[in-house]
CSV table of C-alpha atoms in Angstrom, one decimal:
chain,number,residue,atom,x,y,z
A,238,UNK,CA,152.7,110.7,68.0
A,239,UNK,CA,152.6,112.4,71.4
A,240,UNK,CA,151.4,110.4,74.4
A,241,UNK,CA,151.3,110.0,78.1
A,242,UNK,CA,150.6,106.8,80.1
A,243,UNK,CA,147.7,107.1,82.5
A,244,UNK,CA,147.4,106.0,86.2
A,245,UNK,CA,150.5,108.0,87.3
A,246,UNK,CA,150.1,110.1,90.5
A,247,UNK,CA,150.0,113.5,88.9
A,248,UNK,CA,151.8,116.3,90.8
A,249,UNK,CA,153.5,113.9,93.3
A,250,UNK,CA,157.1,114.7,94.0
A,251,UNK,CA,158.1,111.0,93.5
A,252,UNK,CA,156.2,110.8,90.2
A,253,UNK,CA,159.0,111.8,87.8
A,254,UNK,CA,161.5,109.5,89.5
A,255,UNK,CA,159.2,106.5,89.4
A,256,UNK,CA,158.3,107.3,85.8
A,257,UNK,CA,162.0,107.4,84.8
A,258,UNK,CA,162.9,104.2,86.5
A,259,UNK,CA,159.8,102.3,85.5
A,260,UNK,CA,159.4,103.5,81.9
A,261,UNK,CA,163.0,103.0,81.1
A,262,UNK,CA,162.2,99.3,81.1
A,263,UNK,CA,158.5,99.4,80.1
A,264,UNK,CA,159.0,102.0,77.3
A,265,UNK,CA,162.6,103.0,76.4
A,266,UNK,CA,164.2,99.6,76.0
A,267,UNK,CA,161.1,98.2,74.4
A,268,UNK,CA,161.0,101.0,71.8
A,269,UNK,CA,164.6,100.4,70.9
A,270,UNK,CA,163.9,96.7,70.2
A,271,UNK,CA,160.6,97.5,68.4
A,272,UNK,CA,162.3,100.0,66.2
A,273,UNK,CA,165.0,97.5,65.0
A,274,UNK,CA,162.4,94.8,64.3
A,275,UNK,CA,159.4,96.6,62.9
A,276,UNK,CA,160.5,99.7,61.0
A,277,UNK,CA,162.2,100.7,57.7
A,278,UNK,CA,161.9,104.4,58.1
A,279,UNK,CA,163.4,106.8,60.7
A,280,UNK,CA,161.9,106.7,64.3
A,281,UNK,CA,162.8,109.2,67.0
A,282,UNK,CA,161.5,109.3,70.5
A,283,UNK,CA,161.9,112.0,73.1
A,284,UNK,CA,160.7,111.3,76.7
A,285,UNK,CA,160.7,113.3,79.9
A,286,UNK,CA,159.2,111.4,82.9
A,287,UNK,CA,155.9,110.1,81.7
A,288,UNK,CA,155.5,112.5,78.7
A,289,UNK,CA,156.9,111.5,75.4
A,290,UNK,CA,156.8,112.3,71.6
A,291,UNK,CA,157.6,109.7,68.9
A,292,UNK,CA,158.3,110.7,65.3
A,293,UNK,CA,157.9,108.4,62.4
A,294,UNK,CA,158.9,108.7,58.8
A,295,UNK,CA,156.0,106.5,57.7
A,296,UNK,CA,152.4,106.8,58.9
A,297,UNK,CA,151.7,103.1,58.7
A,298,UNK,CA,154.5,102.4,61.1
A,299,UNK,CA,153.2,105.0,63.5
A,300,UNK,CA,149.8,103.4,63.5
A,301,UNK,CA,151.3,100.0,64.2
A,302,UNK,CA,153.4,101.4,67.0
A,303,UNK,CA,150.4,102.9,68.7
A,304,UNK,CA,148.6,99.6,68.7
A,305,UNK,CA,151.7,97.7,69.9
A,306,UNK,CA,152.4,100.3,72.6
A,307,UNK,CA,148.9,100.1,73.9
A,308,UNK,CA,149.3,96.3,74.2
A,309,UNK,CA,152.7,96.7,75.8
A,310,UNK,CA,151.5,99.1,78.5
A,311,UNK,CA,148.5,96.9,79.3
A,312,UNK,CA,150.9,94.2,80.4
A,313,UNK,CA,152.1,96.5,83.2
A,314,UNK,CA,148.7,97.8,84.2
A,315,UNK,CA,149.2,101.1,82.3
A,316,UNK,CA,147.3,102.7,79.5
A,317,UNK,CA,147.7,105.6,77.2
A,318,UNK,CA,146.0,108.8,78.3
A,319,UNK,CA,142.9,109.1,76.0
A,320,UNK,CA,143.0,112.9,75.8
A,321,UNK,CA,146.8,113.4,75.6
A,322,UNK,CA,147.6,110.7,73.1
A,323,UNK,CA,147.1,111.4,69.4
A,324,UNK,CA,148.5,110.7,66.0
A,325,UNK,CA,149.2,113.8,63.9
A,326,UNK,CA,150.9,114.7,60.6
A,327,UNK,CA,153.8,116.9,61.3
A,328,UNK,CA,157.2,117.8,59.7
A,329,UNK,CA,158.7,119.3,56.6
A,330,UNK,CA,156.4,117.4,54.1
A,331,UNK,CA,153.2,117.5,56.1
A,332,UNK,CA,151.9,120.8,54.6
A,333,UNK,CA,152.3,119.6,51.0
A,334,UNK,CA,150.8,116.2,51.7
A,335,UNK,CA,147.8,117.7,53.4
A,336,UNK,CA,147.2,120.1,50.6
A,337,UNK,CA,147.1,117.2,48.1
A,338,UNK,CA,144.3,115.8,50.1
A,339,UNK,CA,142.5,119.1,50.4
A,340,UNK,CA,143.2,119.5,54.1
A,341,UNK,CA,144.2,122.5,56.1
A,342,UNK,CA,147.4,123.3,58.0
A,343,UNK,CA,149.1,120.5,60.0
A,344,UNK,CA,148.1,120.2,63.6
A,345,UNK,CA,150.2,121.5,66.5
A,346,UNK,CA,151.2,119.8,69.7
A,347,UNK,CA,152.3,120.8,73.1
A,348,UNK,CA,155.3,119.1,74.9
A,349,UNK,CA,157.0,120.2,78.1
A,350,UNK,CA,155.3,123.5,78.3
A,351,UNK,CA,155.9,124.6,74.7
A,352,UNK,CA,153.5,124.5,71.7
A,353,UNK,CA,155.2,123.1,68.6
A,354,UNK,CA,154.2,124.5,65.3
A,355,UNK,CA,155.5,123.5,61.8
A,356,UNK,CA,155.8,126.3,59.4
A,357,UNK,CA,156.9,126.1,55.7
A,358,UNK,CA,157.8,122.9,53.9
A,359,UNK,CA,160.8,121.1,52.5
A,360,UNK,CA,164.0,123.0,53.0
A,361,UNK,CA,162.1,126.0,54.2
A,362,UNK,CA,160.5,124.1,57.1
A,363,UNK,CA,160.9,125.7,60.5
A,364,UNK,CA,160.0,124.3,63.9
A,365,UNK,CA,158.3,127.1,65.8
A,366,UNK,CA,157.9,126.8,69.6
A,367,UNK,CA,155.8,129.1,71.8
A,368,UNK,CA,155.2,128.9,75.5
A,369,UNK,CA,151.8,127.3,76.1
A,370,UNK,CA,149.3,130.1,76.8
A,371,UNK,CA,147.9,128.1,79.8
A,372,UNK,CA,151.4,127.7,81.3
A,373,UNK,CA,152.1,131.4,80.8
A,374,UNK,CA,148.9,132.5,82.5
A,375,UNK,CA,149.5,130.2,85.4
A,376,UNK,CA,153.0,131.5,86.0
A,377,UNK,CA,151.8,135.1,85.9
A,378,UNK,CA,149.1,134.4,88.4
A,379,UNK,CA,151.6,132.7,90.7
A,380,UNK,CA,154.0,135.7,90.6
A,381,UNK,CA,151.1,138.1,91.2
A,382,UNK,CA,150.1,136.2,94.3
A,383,UNK,CA,153.7,136.2,95.5
A,384,UNK,CA,154.0,139.9,94.9
A,385,UNK,CA,150.9,140.5,97.1
A,386,UNK,CA,152.6,138.7,100.0
A,387,UNK,CA,155.8,140.6,99.4
A,388,UNK,CA,154.0,143.9,99.1
A,389,UNK,CA,155.8,145.5,102.0
A,390,UNK,CA,159.3,144.3,101.2
A,391,UNK,CA,161.8,146.9,100.1
A,392,UNK,CA,162.1,147.8,96.4
A,393,UNK,CA,165.6,146.2,96.3
A,394,UNK,CA,164.3,142.9,97.9
A,395,UNK,CA,161.4,142.8,95.4
A,396,UNK,CA,163.6,143.6,92.5
A,397,UNK,CA,166.1,140.9,93.3
A,398,UNK,CA,163.3,138.3,93.7
A,399,UNK,CA,161.6,139.4,90.4
A,400,UNK,CA,165.0,139.3,88.6
A,401,UNK,CA,165.4,135.7,89.6
A,402,UNK,CA,161.8,134.9,88.6
A,403,UNK,CA,162.2,136.4,85.1
A,404,UNK,CA,165.7,134.9,84.7
A,405,UNK,CA,164.4,131.5,85.6
A,406,UNK,CA,161.6,131.8,83.1
A,407,UNK,CA,164.0,132.8,80.4
A,408,UNK,CA,166.4,129.9,81.3
A,409,UNK,CA,163.7,127.4,80.2
A,410,UNK,CA,161.6,129.3,77.6
A,411,UNK,CA,164.2,131.4,75.8
A,412,UNK,CA,164.2,129.3,72.7
A,413,UNK,CA,164.3,130.6,69.1
A,414,UNK,CA,160.9,131.8,67.8
A,415,UNK,CA,159.6,132.4,71.4
A,416,UNK,CA,160.8,136.0,71.9
A,417,UNK,CA,157.2,137.3,72.0
A,418,UNK,CA,156.3,135.2,75.0
A,419,UNK,CA,159.4,136.3,76.8
A,420,UNK,CA,158.5,140.0,76.2
A,421,UNK,CA,154.9,139.4,77.3
A,422,UNK,CA,156.1,137.7,80.5
A,423,UNK,CA,158.4,140.6,81.3
A,424,UNK,CA,155.8,143.3,80.5
A,425,UNK,CA,153.1,141.6,82.6
A,426,UNK,CA,155.5,141.2,85.5
A,427,UNK,CA,156.4,144.9,85.3
A,428,UNK,CA,152.7,145.9,85.4
A,429,UNK,CA,151.9,143.6,88.3
A,430,UNK,CA,154.9,145.0,90.2
A,431,UNK,CA,153.7,148.6,89.5
A,432,UNK,CA,150.2,147.8,90.7
A,433,UNK,CA,151.5,146.1,93.8
A,434,UNK,CA,153.6,149.2,94.8
A,435,UNK,CA,150.6,151.5,94.2
A,436,UNK,CA,148.5,149.5,96.6
A,437,UNK,CA,151.0,149.6,99.4
A,438,UNK,CA,149.6,152.8,100.7
A,439,UNK,CA,146.9,155.4,99.8
A,440,UNK,CA,149.6,158.0,99.8
A,441,UNK,CA,151.9,156.1,97.4
A,442,UNK,CA,153.1,158.3,94.6
A,443,UNK,CA,154.7,155.7,92.4
A,444,UNK,CA,154.0,156.7,88.7
A,445,UNK,CA,154.7,154.8,85.6
A,446,UNK,CA,157.4,157.3,84.7
A,447,UNK,CA,159.2,156.4,87.9
A,448,UNK,CA,158.5,152.8,87.5
A,449,UNK,CA,160.0,152.3,84.1
A,450,UNK,CA,163.7,152.7,85.3
A,451,UNK,CA,163.1,150.2,88.1
A,452,UNK,CA,161.8,147.7,85.5
A,453,UNK,CA,164.8,148.3,83.3
A,454,UNK,CA,167.2,147.9,86.2
A,455,UNK,CA,165.8,144.7,87.7
A,456,UNK,CA,164.0,142.8,85.0
A,457,UNK,CA,166.3,141.3,82.3
A,458,UNK,CA,165.4,142.0,78.7
A,459,UNK,CA,164.2,139.1,76.5
A,460,UNK,CA,166.9,137.4,74.5
A,461,UNK,CA,167.2,133.9,73.0
A,462,UNK,CA,169.4,131.7,75.2
A,463,UNK,CA,169.1,128.3,73.5
A,464,UNK,CA,170.2,127.1,70.0
A,465,UNK,CA,168.0,125.9,67.3
A,466,UNK,CA,167.1,122.1,67.7
A,467,UNK,CA,169.2,121.3,64.6
A,468,UNK,CA,172.3,123.1,66.0
A,469,UNK,CA,172.0,121.1,69.2
A,470,UNK,CA,171.6,117.9,67.3
A,471,UNK,CA,174.7,118.6,65.2
A,472,UNK,CA,176.8,119.4,68.3
A,473,UNK,CA,175.8,116.0,69.8
A,474,UNK,CA,176.6,114.2,66.6
A,475,UNK,CA,180.1,115.8,66.4
A,476,UNK,CA,180.9,115.3,70.1
A,477,UNK,CA,184.1,113.4,70.5
A,478,UNK,CA,184.8,113.3,66.8
A,479,UNK,CA,187.4,115.2,64.8
A,480,UNK,CA,186.3,118.5,63.4
A,481,UNK,CA,185.6,117.8,59.7
A,482,UNK,CA,187.0,121.2,58.8
């Protein structure tokens, strides 16, 4: 289940801080107690500010949790966001179970700017993550507007700034299975930069042939920077323990 409490001042600088402080008591501690009392299967929760995803081994427990959570939030004047809260079937056994019922592929969900997709089943299950298309378009438009304001900066100044922009995008989005979005981002930034330089003057002679080396010099090439989720989990589990080898 992925959800989001409503009535939080969206976009406000203080919003994440208030959410972390408030929801630690309202949600985190309560979920820990609820899990010990109400479940027999595995339960995993991941929360960032007021966005969270909860995974359940058993659907019946997920449905009970949703009802109990709604009642819990109501005590504090909060409510689950009606459009951003849903119960979906996801994971390594979801595809087989849905096929048995004559249903299509499992649903996807978006969390923290990445669309999560389950591919395969059983031991062949892979968690695929792609940058949300909406998030990608918004970032490209933002960079395009900034380039327009920086149109008359020197090539070196523009290049240094764009390198930091592309590097910052990679630092967050360079997860396994997302290499296509990284390449798309770099390519679109390069095209926007080329068009910006061409518009600096009617006499500008910048050609794509001259532009390509600039792009190669200043814009980092796409590469995966983060481990697979399972690898990160294993590192955390082994932290502070003797190496079993």
